[in-house]
PDB file of C-alpha atoms in Angstrom:
ATOM      1  CA  MET D 768     104.191 120.072  94.567  1.00  0.00           C
ATOM      2  CA  SER D 769     102.125 117.101  95.393  1.00  0.00           C
ATOM      3  CA  THR D 770     100.940 114.990  92.546  1.00  0.00           C
ATOM      4  CA  ALA D 771      97.792 114.331  94.060  1.00  0.00           C
ATOM      5  CA  THR D 772      95.737 116.905  92.042  1.00  0.00           C
ATOM      6  CA  GLY D 773      97.982 116.489  89.011  1.00  0.00           C
ATOM      7  CA  THR D 774      99.007 119.970  89.173  1.00  0.00           C
ATOM      8  CA  THR D 775     102.290 121.845  88.418  1.00  0.00           C
ATOM      9  CA  PRO D 776     103.652 125.131  89.396  1.00  0.00           C
ATOM     10  CA  ASP D 777     102.332 128.029  86.760  1.00  0.00           C
ATOM     11  CA  THR D 778     103.880 131.236  86.909  1.00  0.00           C
ATOM     12  CA  GLY D 779     100.700 132.723  85.260  1.00  0.00           C
ATOM     13  CA  LEU D 780      98.850 132.171  88.415  1.00  0.00           C
ATOM     14  CA  ASP D 781     100.473 134.715  90.701  1.00  0.00           C
ATOM     15  CA  ALA D 782      99.601 137.058  93.572  1.00  0.00           C
ATOM     16  CA  THR D 783      97.707 139.674  91.505  1.00  0.00           C
ATOM     17  CA  LEU D 784      95.043 137.053  90.164  1.00  0.00           C
ATOM     18  CA  LEU D 785      94.785 135.604  93.858  1.00  0.00           C
ATOM     19  CA  ASN D 786      94.146 139.244  94.727  1.00  0.00           C
ATOM     20  CA  ARG D 787      91.586 139.951  92.051  1.00  0.00           C
ATOM     21  CA  VAL D 788      89.709 136.487  93.424  1.00  0.00           C
ATOM     22  CA  THR D 789      89.875 137.260  96.798  1.00  0.00           C
ATOM     23  CA  ALA D 790      88.443 140.691  96.160  1.00  0.00           C
ATOM     24  CA  ALA D 791      85.763 139.274  94.047  1.00  0.00           C
ATOM     25  CA  VAL D 792      84.867 136.705  96.761  1.00  0.00           C
ATOM     26  CA  ARG D 793      85.140 139.288  99.664  1.00  0.00           C
ATOM     27  CA  THR D 794      82.115 141.444  98.049  1.00  0.00           C
ATOM     28  CA  ALA D 795      79.732 138.052  97.351  1.00  0.00           C
ATOM     29  CA  SER D 796      80.573 137.160 100.906  1.00  0.00           C
ATOM     30  CA  GLU D 797      79.288 140.279 102.332  1.00  0.00           C
ATOM     31  CA  LEU D 798      76.408 139.909 100.499  1.00  0.00           C
ATOM     32  CA  LEU D 799      75.650 136.409 101.700  1.00  0.00           C
ATOM     33  CA  ARG D 800      76.577 137.467 105.127  1.00  0.00           C
ATOM     34  CA  GLN D 801      73.944 140.285 104.811  1.00  0.00           C
ATOM     35  CA  ARG D 802      71.291 137.593 103.683  1.00  0.00           C
ATOM     36  CA  HIS D 803      72.043 135.177 106.580  1.00  0.00           C
ATOM     37  CA  THR D 804      69.388 134.759 109.611  1.00  0.00           C
ATOM     38  CA  PRO D 805      69.477 133.286 112.585  1.00  0.00           C
ATOM     39  CA  GLN D 806      66.462 131.299 112.095  1.00  0.00           C
ATOM     40  CA  ALA D 807      65.459 128.576 109.496  1.00  0.00           C
ATOM     41  CA  ARG D 808      63.522 130.517 106.148  1.00  0.00           C
ATOM     42  CA  GLY D 809      60.992 128.238 104.791  1.00  0.00           C
ATOM     43  CA  VAL D 810      58.783 125.399 105.898  1.00  0.00           C
ATOM     44  CA  ALA D 811      57.786 123.562 102.550  1.00  0.00           C
ATOM     45  CA  LEU D 812      60.084 121.901 100.144  1.00  0.00           C
ATOM     46  CA  ASP D 813      59.281 124.529  97.514  1.00  0.00           C
ATOM     47  CA  GLU D 814      59.901 127.237  99.978  1.00  0.00           C
ATOM     48  CA  ILE D 815      63.329 126.054 100.999  1.00  0.00           C
ATOM     49  CA  VAL D 816      64.399 125.551  97.335  1.00  0.00           C
ATOM     50  CA  THR D 817      63.159 129.198  96.502  1.00  0.00           C
ATOM     51  CA  GLU D 818      65.358 130.462  99.578  1.00  0.00           C
ATOM     52  CA  ILE D 819      68.414 128.412  98.056  1.00  0.00           C
ATOM     53  CA  HIS D 820      68.001 129.945  94.515  1.00  0.00           C
ATOM     54  CA  ALA D 821      67.848 133.222  95.969  1.00  0.00           C
ATOM     55  CA  ASN D 822      71.204 133.157  97.758  1.00  0.00           C
ATOM     56  CA  ASP D 823      72.593 131.562  94.590  1.00  0.00           C
ATOM     57  CA  ASP D 824      71.085 134.274  92.249  1.00  0.00           C
ATOM     58  CA  ALA D 825      72.118 137.160  94.578  1.00  0.00           C
ATOM     59  CA  VAL D 826      75.704 136.123  95.029  1.00  0.00           C
ATOM     60  CA  LEU D 827      76.342 135.148  91.198  1.00  0.00           C
ATOM     61  CA  ASP D 828      74.937 138.698  90.396  1.00  0.00           C
ATOM     62  CA  VAL D 829      78.121 140.156  92.005  1.00  0.00           C
ATOM     63  CA  LEU D 830      80.824 136.951  91.535  1.00  0.00           C
ATOM     64  CA  LYS D 831      80.444 135.965  88.090  1.00  0.00           C
ATOM     65  CA  ALA D 832      81.882 139.206  86.185  1.00  0.00           C
ATOM     66  CA  PRO D 833      84.610 140.246  88.279  1.00  0.00           C
ATOM     67  CA  LEU D 834      85.942 136.411  87.957  1.00  0.00           C
ATOM     68  CA  MET D 835      85.604 136.291  84.257  1.00  0.00           C
ATOM     69  CA  ALA D 836      87.133 139.357  83.554  1.00  0.00           C
ATOM     70  CA  ALA D 837      90.477 138.124  86.159  1.00  0.00           C
ATOM     71  CA  ARG D 838      90.937 135.412  83.654  1.00  0.00           C
ATOM     72  CA  PRO D 839      90.220 136.209  80.458  1.00  0.00           C
ATOM     73  CA  GLY D 840      89.532 132.891  78.203  1.00  0.00           C
ATOM     74  CA  ALA D 841      88.376 130.840  81.221  1.00  0.00           C
ATOM     75  CA  ARG D 842      84.857 129.397  80.754  1.00  0.00           C
ATOM     76  CA  TRP D 843      82.211 128.900  83.544  1.00  0.00           C
ATOM     77  CA  ALA D 844      80.877 125.622  84.830  1.00  0.00           C
ATOM     78  CA  GLU D 845      76.995 126.618  85.318  1.00  0.00           C
ATOM     79  CA  ASP D 846      75.361 124.048  87.072  1.00  0.00           C
ATOM     80  CA  GLU D 847      77.050 123.690  90.547  1.00  0.00           C
ATOM     81  CA  LEU D 848      75.580 120.163  91.417  1.00  0.00           C
ATOM     82  CA  GLU D 849      76.977 118.719  88.185  1.00  0.00           C
ATOM     83  CA  GLY D 850      79.753 116.269  88.174  1.00  0.00           C
ATOM     84  CA  GLY D 851      82.374 114.682  85.733  1.00  0.00           C
ATOM     85  CA  ALA D 852      84.873 115.826  83.556  1.00  0.00           C
ATOM     86  CA  LEU D 853      84.996 119.295  81.884  1.00  0.00           C
ATOM     87  CA  PRO D 854      86.199 119.939  78.146  1.00  0.00           C
ATOM     88  CA  PRO D 855      89.906 120.681  78.011  1.00  0.00           C
ATOM     89  CA  GLY D 856      91.153 124.363  79.229  1.00  0.00           C
ATOM     90  CA  GLU D 857      90.426 126.374  81.896  1.00  0.00           C
ATOM     91  CA  TRP D 858      87.003 126.783  84.257  1.00  0.00           C
ATOM     92  CA  TRP D 859      85.654 128.813  87.103  1.00  0.00           C
ATOM     93  CA  ILE D 860      84.186 126.138  89.345  1.00  0.00           C
ATOM     94  CA  VAL D 861      82.168 128.389  91.744  1.00  0.00           C
ATOM     95  CA  ASP D 862      79.697 127.525  94.733  1.00  0.00           C
ATOM     96  CA  PRO D 863      78.238 130.767  95.469  1.00  0.00           C
ATOM     97  CA  ALA D 864      76.981 129.707  98.874  1.00  0.00           C
ATOM     98  CA  GLU D 865      78.747 126.163  99.665  1.00  0.00           C
ATOM     99  CA  GLY D 866      76.713 124.727 102.284  1.00  0.00           C
ATOM    100  CA  ASN D 867      73.327 126.790 101.170  1.00  0.00           C
ATOM    101  CA  ILE D 868      70.961 124.517 103.234  1.00  0.00           C
ATOM    102  CA  ASN D 869      72.635 125.318 106.345  1.00  0.00           C
ATOM    103  CA  HIS D 870      72.274 129.066 105.510  1.00  0.00           C
ATOM    104  CA  VAL D 871      68.816 129.004 104.702  1.00  0.00           C
ATOM    105  CA  HIS D 872      68.225 126.944 108.216  1.00  0.00           C
ATOM    106  CA  GLY D 873      69.894 129.586 110.311  1.00  0.00           C
ATOM    107  CA  MET D 874      73.199 127.545 110.685  1.00  0.00           C
ATOM    108  CA  ASP D 875      76.768 129.094 110.572  1.00  0.00           C
ATOM    109  CA  ASP D 876      78.784 126.277 108.619  1.00  0.00           C
ATOM    110  CA  TRP D 877      78.578 127.811 104.914  1.00  0.00           C
ATOM    111  CA  ALA D 878      81.231 129.787 102.591  1.00  0.00           C
ATOM    112  CA  VAL D 879      81.510 131.032  99.385  1.00  0.00           C
ATOM    113  CA  THR D 880      84.066 129.359  97.004  1.00  0.00           C
ATOM    114  CA  ALA D 881      85.851 129.837  93.610  1.00  0.00           C
ATOM    115  CA  THR D 882      88.151 127.608  92.148  1.00  0.00           C
ATOM    116  CA  LEU D 883      90.037 127.585  88.939  1.00  0.00           C
ATOM    117  CA  VAL D 884      90.206 124.312  87.107  1.00  0.00           C
ATOM    118  CA  ARG D 885      92.736 123.639  84.103  1.00  0.00           C
ATOM    119  CA  ASP D 886      92.318 120.216  82.250  1.00  0.00           C
ATOM    120  CA  ASN D 887      90.210 119.195  85.043  1.00  0.00           C
ATOM    121  CA  HIS D 888      92.660 119.633  87.967  1.00  0.00           C
ATOM    122  CA  PRO D 889      92.035 122.713  90.162  1.00  0.00           C
ATOM    123  CA  VAL D 890      95.250 125.337  90.292  1.00  0.00           C
ATOM    124  CA  LEU D 891      93.492 128.273  92.262  1.00  0.00           C
ATOM    125  CA  THR D 892      91.147 128.544  94.952  1.00  0.00           C
ATOM    126  CA  VAL D 893      89.490 130.878  97.574  1.00  0.00           C
ATOM    127  CA  VAL D 894      87.330 130.009 100.258  1.00  0.00           C
ATOM    128  CA  HIS D 895      85.703 132.692 102.231  1.00  0.00           C
ATOM    129  CA  LEU D 896      83.892 132.246 105.802  1.00  0.00           C
ATOM    130  CA  PRO D 897      81.937 135.263 106.329  1.00  0.00           C
ATOM    131  CA  LEU D 898      80.825 134.784 109.729  1.00  0.00           C
ATOM    132  CA  THR D 899      84.456 134.064 111.172  1.00  0.00           C
ATOM    133  CA  GLY D 900      86.225 136.174 108.753  1.00  0.00           C
ATOM    134  CA  ASP D 901      88.312 132.919 107.746  1.00  0.00           C
ATOM    135  CA  TRP D 902      90.022 132.952 104.353  1.00  0.00           C
ATOM    136  CA  TYR D 903      91.422 129.561 102.929  1.00  0.00           C
ATOM    137  CA  THR D 904      93.394 129.945  99.686  1.00  0.00           C
ATOM    138  CA  ALA D 905      95.587 127.796  97.627  1.00  0.00           C
ATOM    139  CA  VAL D 906      97.471 128.160  94.461  1.00  0.00           C
ATOM    140  CA  ALA D 907      98.981 125.013  92.652  1.00  0.00           C
ATOM    141  CA  GLY D 908     102.707 124.464  93.398  1.00  0.00           C
ATOM    142  CA  GLN D 909     102.667 127.503  96.271  1.00  0.00           C
ATOM    143  CA  GLY D 910     100.900 126.049  98.877  1.00  0.00           C
ATOM    144  CA  ALA D 911      97.757 126.125 101.032  1.00  0.00           C
ATOM    145  CA  HIS D 912      97.139 129.124 103.320  1.00  0.00           C
ATOM    146  CA  LEU D 913      94.538 130.201 106.157  1.00  0.00           C
ATOM    147  CA  ASN D 914      94.403 134.031 106.734  1.00  0.00           C
ATOM    148  CA  GLY D 915      97.937 134.145 105.026  1.00  0.00           C
ATOM    149  CA  ALA D 916      99.507 131.508 107.553  1.00  0.00           C
ATOM    150  CA  PRO D 917     100.596 128.175 105.919  1.00  0.00           C
ATOM    151  CA  LEU D 918      98.322 125.290 106.264  1.00  0.00           C
ATOM    152  CA  ARG D 919      99.859 121.651 107.003  1.00  0.00           C
ATOM    153  CA  VAL D 920      97.739 118.333 107.202  1.00  0.00           C
ATOM    154  CA  SER D 921      97.639 116.093 110.266  1.00  0.00           C
ATOM    155  CA  ALA D 922     100.888 113.972 111.316  1.00  0.00           C
ATOM    156  CA  LYS D 923      98.369 110.846 112.272  1.00  0.00           C
ATOM    157  CA  THR D 924      99.683 107.405 111.065  1.00  0.00           C
ATOM    158  CA  ASP D 925      96.923 105.404 112.759  1.00  0.00           C
ATOM    159  CA  LEU D 926      93.534 105.332 111.646  1.00  0.00           C
ATOM    160  CA  GLY D 927      92.128 104.355 115.156  1.00  0.00           C
ATOM    161  CA  ALA D 928      93.368 107.631 116.254  1.00  0.00           C
ATOM    162  CA  ALA D 929      91.507 109.477 113.207  1.00  0.00           C
ATOM    163  CA  LEU D 930      88.684 112.176 113.206  1.00  0.00           C
ATOM    164  CA  VAL D 931      87.464 111.299 109.724  1.00  0.00           C
ATOM    165  CA  GLY D 932      84.145 112.605 107.915  1.00  0.00           C
ATOM    166  CA  THR D 933      81.967 112.196 105.089  1.00  0.00           C
ATOM    167  CA  GLY D 934      78.407 113.359 103.864  1.00  0.00           C
ATOM    168  CA  GLN D 935      75.992 113.235 100.874  1.00  0.00           C
ATOM    169  CA  ALA D 936      76.900 115.374  97.852  1.00  0.00           C
ATOM    170  CA  ARG D 937      73.228 116.715  96.914  1.00  0.00           C
ATOM    171  CA  PRO D 938      69.818 115.738  97.684  1.00  0.00           C
ATOM    172  CA  GLY D 939      68.248 112.785  95.554  1.00  0.00           C
ATOM    173  CA  GLU D 940      71.338 110.647  95.337  1.00  0.00           C
ATOM    174  CA  ASP D 941      70.264 107.159  94.293  1.00  0.00           C
ATOM    175  CA  GLU D 942      69.763 104.507  96.789  1.00  0.00           C
ATOM    176  CA  ARG D 943      72.995 102.727  96.079  1.00  0.00           C
ATOM    177  CA  THR D 944      74.942 105.600  96.982  1.00  0.00           C
ATOM    178  CA  PHE D 945      72.946 105.924 100.118  1.00  0.00           C
ATOM    179  CA  ARG D 946      73.665 102.740 101.177  1.00  0.00           C
ATOM    180  CA  ARG D 947      77.599 103.051 100.288  1.00  0.00           C
ATOM    181  CA  ILE D 948      77.755 105.839 102.625  1.00  0.00           C
ATOM    182  CA  GLY D 949      75.930 104.015 105.443  1.00  0.00           C
ATOM    183  CA  ALA D 950      78.233 101.077 105.093  1.00  0.00           C
ATOM    184  CA  SER D 951      81.247 103.045 104.948  1.00  0.00           C
ATOM    185  CA  VAL D 952      80.359 105.107 108.082  1.00  0.00           C
ATOM    186  CA  THR D 953      79.840 101.970 109.901  1.00  0.00           C
ATOM    187  CA  GLN D 954      83.482 100.600 108.861  1.00  0.00           C
ATOM    188  CA  MET D 955      85.005 103.838 109.596  1.00  0.00           C
ATOM    189  CA  LEU D 956      83.134 103.734 113.008  1.00  0.00           C
ATOM    190  CA  ILE D 957      84.891 100.249 113.638  1.00  0.00           C
ATOM    191  CA  HIS D 958      88.063 101.290 112.367  1.00  0.00           C
ATOM    192  CA  GLY D 959      88.448 105.109 113.226  1.00  0.00           C
ATOM    193  CA  LEU D 960      88.138 106.845 116.214  1.00  0.00           C
ATOM    194  CA  VAL D 961      85.343 109.102 115.630  1.00  0.00           C
ATOM    195  CA  VAL D 962      83.127 109.804 112.142  1.00  0.00           C
ATOM    196  CA  ARG D 963      81.439 113.362 111.255  1.00  0.00           C
ATOM    197  CA  VAL D 964      78.678 113.056 108.572  1.00  0.00           C
ATOM    198  CA  SER D 965      77.544 116.525 107.727  1.00  0.00           C
ATOM    199  CA  VAL D 966      77.386 118.881 104.723  1.00  0.00           C
ATOM    200  CA  PRO D 967      78.768 120.766 102.669  1.00  0.00           C
ATOM    201  CA  ALA D 968      81.971 118.838 101.796  1.00  0.00           C
ATOM    202  CA  THR D 969      84.340 121.896 101.666  1.00  0.00           C
ATOM    203  CA  LEU D 970      83.628 122.847 105.353  1.00  0.00           C
ATOM    204  CA  GLN D 971      84.906 119.318 106.229  1.00  0.00           C
ATOM    205  CA  LEU D 972      88.035 119.487 103.829  1.00  0.00           C
ATOM    206  CA  ILE D 973      89.234 122.910 104.978  1.00  0.00           C
ATOM    207  CA  GLN D 974      89.680 121.206 108.389  1.00  0.00           C
ATOM    208  CA  VAL D 975      91.741 118.295 106.804  1.00  0.00           C
ATOM    209  CA  ALA D 976      93.725 120.928 105.413  1.00  0.00           C
ATOM    210  CA  ALA D 977      94.424 122.377 108.440  1.00  0.00           C
ATOM    211  CA  GLY D 978      94.904 119.672 110.125  1.00  0.00           C
ATOM    212  CA  ARG D 979      92.082 119.730 112.196  1.00  0.00           C
ATOM    213  CA  MET D 980      90.575 116.510 110.524  1.00  0.00           C
ATOM    214  CA  ASP D 981      92.147 113.412 109.307  1.00  0.00           C
ATOM    215  CA  ALA D 982      90.361 112.302 106.149  1.00  0.00           C
ATOM    216  CA  PHE D 983      87.183 113.011 104.184  1.00  0.00           C
ATOM    217  CA  TRP D 984      85.577 110.930 101.620  1.00  0.00           C
ATOM    218  CA  GLN D 985      82.390 111.117  99.410  1.00  0.00           C
ATOM    219  CA  PHE D 986      80.774 108.493  97.034  1.00  0.00           C
ATOM    220  CA  SER D 987      79.945 111.339  94.381  1.00  0.00           C
ATOM    221  CA  ASP D 988      81.724 113.302  92.028  1.00  0.00           C
ATOM    222  CA  VAL D 989      79.972 117.101  92.565  1.00  0.00           C
ATOM    223  CA  ARG D 990      82.542 119.424  91.223  1.00  0.00           C
ATOM    224  CA  SER D 991      81.861 122.515  93.277  1.00  0.00           C
ATOM    225  CA  GLY D 992      82.000 120.740  96.491  1.00  0.00           C
ATOM    226  CA  LEU D 993      85.655 119.080  95.941  1.00  0.00           C
ATOM    227  CA  VAL D 994      87.395 121.222  93.600  1.00  0.00           C
ATOM    228  CA  ALA D 995      88.378 123.613  96.436  1.00  0.00           C
ATOM    229  CA  GLY D 996      89.097 121.055  99.172  1.00  0.00           C
ATOM    230  CA  ALA D 997      91.145 119.060  96.834  1.00  0.00           C
ATOM    231  CA  LEU D 998      93.369 121.845  95.838  1.00  0.00           C
ATOM    232  CA  LEU D 999      93.834 123.081  99.852  1.00  0.00           C
ATOM    233  CA  VAL D1000      94.131 119.478 100.889  1.00  0.00           C
ATOM    234  CA  ALA D1001      96.983 118.581  98.540  1.00  0.00           C
ATOM    235  CA  GLU D1002      98.736 121.951  98.720  1.00  0.00           C
ATOM    236  CA  ALA D1003      98.827 121.494 102.565  1.00  0.00           C
ATOM    237  CA  GLY D1004     100.490 117.964 101.835  1.00  0.00           C
ATOM    238  CA  GLY D1005      97.756 115.802 101.975  1.00  0.00           C
ATOM    239  CA  THR D1006      96.851 112.760  99.686  1.00  0.00           C
ATOM    240  CA  VAL D1007      93.825 113.100  97.330  1.00  0.00           C
ATOM    241  CA  THR D1008      93.019 110.252  95.376  1.00  0.00           C
ATOM    242  CA  ASP D1009      89.719 108.181  94.408  1.00  0.00           C
ATOM    243  CA  THR D1010      88.766 105.856  97.220  1.00  0.00           C
ATOM    244  CA  GLY D1011      90.524 102.888  95.669  1.00  0.00           C
ATOM    245  CA  GLY D1012      93.833 104.974  96.087  1.00  0.00           C
ATOM    246  CA  ASN D1013      93.872 106.008  92.002  1.00  0.00           C
ATOM    247  CA  PRO D1014      95.027 109.715  91.288  1.00  0.00           C
ATOM    248  CA  TRP D1015      91.730 111.909  91.293  1.00  0.00           C
ATOM    249  CA  ASP D1016      90.481 114.456  88.826  1.00  0.00           C
ATOM    250  CA  LEU D1017      87.284 115.789  88.050  1.00  0.00           C
ATOM    251  CA  ALA D1018      86.550 112.362  85.961  1.00  0.00           C
ATOM    252  CA  GLY D1019      86.651 110.380  89.268  1.00  0.00           C
ATOM    253  CA  ARG D1020      83.435 109.016  90.384  1.00  0.00           C
ATOM    254  CA  ASP D1021      84.388 108.796  94.166  1.00  0.00           C
ATOM    255  CA  PHE D1022      87.090 111.207  96.381  1.00  0.00           C
ATOM    256  CA  LEU D1023      89.292 110.595  99.197  1.00  0.00           C
ATOM    257  CA  ALA D1024      91.467 113.331 100.873  1.00  0.00           C
ATOM    258  CA  THR D1025      93.480 112.269 103.886  1.00  0.00           C
ATOM    259  CA  ALA D1026      96.738 113.004 106.005  1.00  0.00           C
ATOM    260  CA  PRO D1027      99.274 110.939 104.197  1.00  0.00           C
ATOM    261  CA  GLY D1028      99.819 108.588 107.270  1.00  0.00           C
ATOM    262  CA  ILE D1029      96.324 107.013 107.506  1.00  0.00           C
ATOM    263  CA  HIS D1030      95.622 106.818 103.354  1.00  0.00           C
ATOM    264  CA  ALA D1031      96.349 103.332 102.852  1.00  0.00           C
ATOM    265  CA  ALA D1032      94.397 102.537 105.761  1.00  0.00           C
ATOM    266  CA  ALA D1033      91.426 104.458 104.659  1.00  0.00           C
ATOM    267  CA  VAL D1034      91.776 103.360 101.205  1.00  0.00           C
ATOM    268  CA  ALA D1035      91.387  99.708 102.566  1.00  0.00           C
ATOM    269  CA  VAL D1036      88.611 100.122 104.608  1.00  0.00           C
ATOM    270  CA  LEU D1037      86.583 102.417 101.729  1.00  0.00           C
ATOM    271  CA  SER D1038      87.811 100.273  99.100  1.00  0.00           C
ATOM    272  CA  SER D1039      86.072  97.208 100.619  1.00  0.00           C
ATOM    273  CA  ARG D1040      82.574  98.987 100.629  1.00  0.00           C
ATOM    274  CA  ALA D1041      82.753  99.564  97.045  1.00  0.00           C
TER     275      ALA D1041
END
């Protein structure tokens, strides 16, 4: 197993647990799919926020209880927009509508994610895209899969040929973070091939895990947007660090996931913009 997320194989993370998590996410995903409309919902900010909270509440009503029952003793990380390290032990980090802002605007790029984290390292994850029916799953030491088929990151070795991406983690980040994002995009536009700037993070990280994109970085520590993709990329053979190239866990202040062949070049570009 890659040491990128600090995980090691665990026989307690078996197919039975993965199946239970998948079943819970399937029920939640179907509910979120039914709530989706092809047009935007809400005009004023308070209307948009109300729609976002309604999505979260509806999904959590059917998702939280089965996940807690599937892993007795694990705790629940309540605020999906929080970052930083958690106390020792196992935690469920869930995003009931990853890409919620896209969902309420009638767009297609959103998902339901559920990730089990142990001692600040993700060890099992399920990501479901309800509109396509695609399932991205990973278990520490057991690889990453798309609809049951193994995933493998890109074989790129030249940053100049790389498709890379970033985006903001939450509304209302501080101005310094926004300036770092802008400066890093400029540098990647110079040194890379194409840069995507979009949300949510997980929808870009699954592309890195599948070898369709070559790198993703973010100047934030929002847990729910990173843990699923971090495990998927690492289990698909990728490299997961902070933007300075140091080992990443939930205590990290920023994040980088890449194909191994371009990691050093990406670190060189991003660490120069710290």
